[in-house]
Amino acid sequence: MEFMLDTINIEKIRYYQSILPLVGVTSNPSIIKKEGKIDLFAHLKEIKEIIGKGSLHVQVVGETTEEILADAQAILDQLGNDIFIKVPVNEAGLAAIKQLKEKGVNVTATAIYSEMQGYLAIAAGADYLAPYYNRMENLNIDAAAIIDALVAEIKRTHSSSKVLAASFKNVAQVNQACRKGAHSMTASPDIFAQVFSMPSIQEAVTNFQKDWEGTFNVQNVKALGDSEE
Ligand code: E4P
């Protein structure tokens, strides 16, 4: 599974970049809104520097195909050709995805709520497909089944597209997406924090440390090594 962070908060990206095996950072206009009216391109350039070879996914906002293509070009001009352009899979977006892929642009097809949207994005050559797990569940759509079907279609057609499962509200949803074969996931820092917040984890670490100290009367392995030199 590839792990990505769904935020443009610099502090959180720096923090989790040092902890997680991150391969990218994703964003959308609502995520950008949380940071306020920032100097967007300078901000995104800083994120690129922090994540190094990781991928940065930036979404268009234009509504027509022409507007989407113009947004995509502006993003590429400002941030470089390695950016993944996030395009919602509606009619205008799908037309744009086809054109972007003809030009060799990296594309993340987003706002996927149905199998058919995903099948079309795969056929159009999108690099990543972002099905919205929690939003689908809120609509009583079986998100796990959609991921399962998209993964099967990618395999069946020998496509190089990857399912980038997104829109998670809890770790159980991430686990389910992983079990269904999603190649990648993106989640907010809160979801990653949830992974490590189980009190039993720290309790186990504390107990191991106490047992060590009770046995050797030094705090850690290094201290024992030092004392035996
Ligand atoms: C990522 O590609 C999506 O834009 C994002 O995960 C949507 O998440 P939300 O449903 O929490 O807004």
mmCIF file of C-alpha atoms and ligand atoms in Angstrom, residues 6 28 86 110 130 132 135 166-167 169 186, ligand 1:
data_model
loop_
_atom_site.group_PDB
_atom_site.id
_atom_site.type_symbol
_atom_site.label_atom_id
_atom_site.label_comp_id
_atom_site.label_asym_id
_atom_site.label_seq_id
_atom_site.Cartn_x
_atom_site.Cartn_y
_atom_site.Cartn_z
ATOM 1 C CA ASP A 6 -4.380 14.531 2.568
ATOM 2 C CA ASN A 28 -8.342 19.695 -2.965
ATOM 3 C CA LYS A 86 -6.494 16.119 -9.899
ATOM 4 C CA THR A 110 -11.048 12.315 -8.385
ATOM 5 C CA ALA A 130 -9.635 8.474 -6.052
ATOM 6 C CA TYR A 132 -14.381 8.669 -1.909
ATOM 7 C CA ARG A 135 -18.694 9.974 1.199
ATOM 8 C CA ALA A 166 -9.611 8.657 -0.261
ATOM 9 C CA SER A 167 -12.114 10.382 2.004
ATOM 10 C CA LYS A 169 -13.119 9.151 8.556
ATOM 11 C CA THR A 186 -4.636 9.200 1.258
HETATM 12 C C1 E4P B 1 -8.748 13.197 -1.892
HETATM 13 O O1 E4P B 1 -8.376 12.980 -3.002
HETATM 14 C C2 E4P B 1 -10.093 13.735 -1.639
HETATM 15 O O2 E4P B 1 -10.151 15.026 -2.161
HETATM 16 C C3 E4P B 1 -10.392 13.755 -0.180
HETATM 17 O O3 E4P B 1 -9.916 12.605 0.434
HETATM 18 C C4 E4P B 1 -11.872 13.972 0.111
HETATM 19 O O4 E4P B 1 -12.042 13.809 1.476
HETATM 20 P P1 E4P B 1 -13.311 14.322 2.276
HETATM 21 O O5 E4P B 1 -14.455 13.447 1.930
HETATM 22 O O6 E4P B 1 -12.918 14.196 3.708
HETATM 23 O O7 E4P B 1 -13.540 15.746 1.883
#
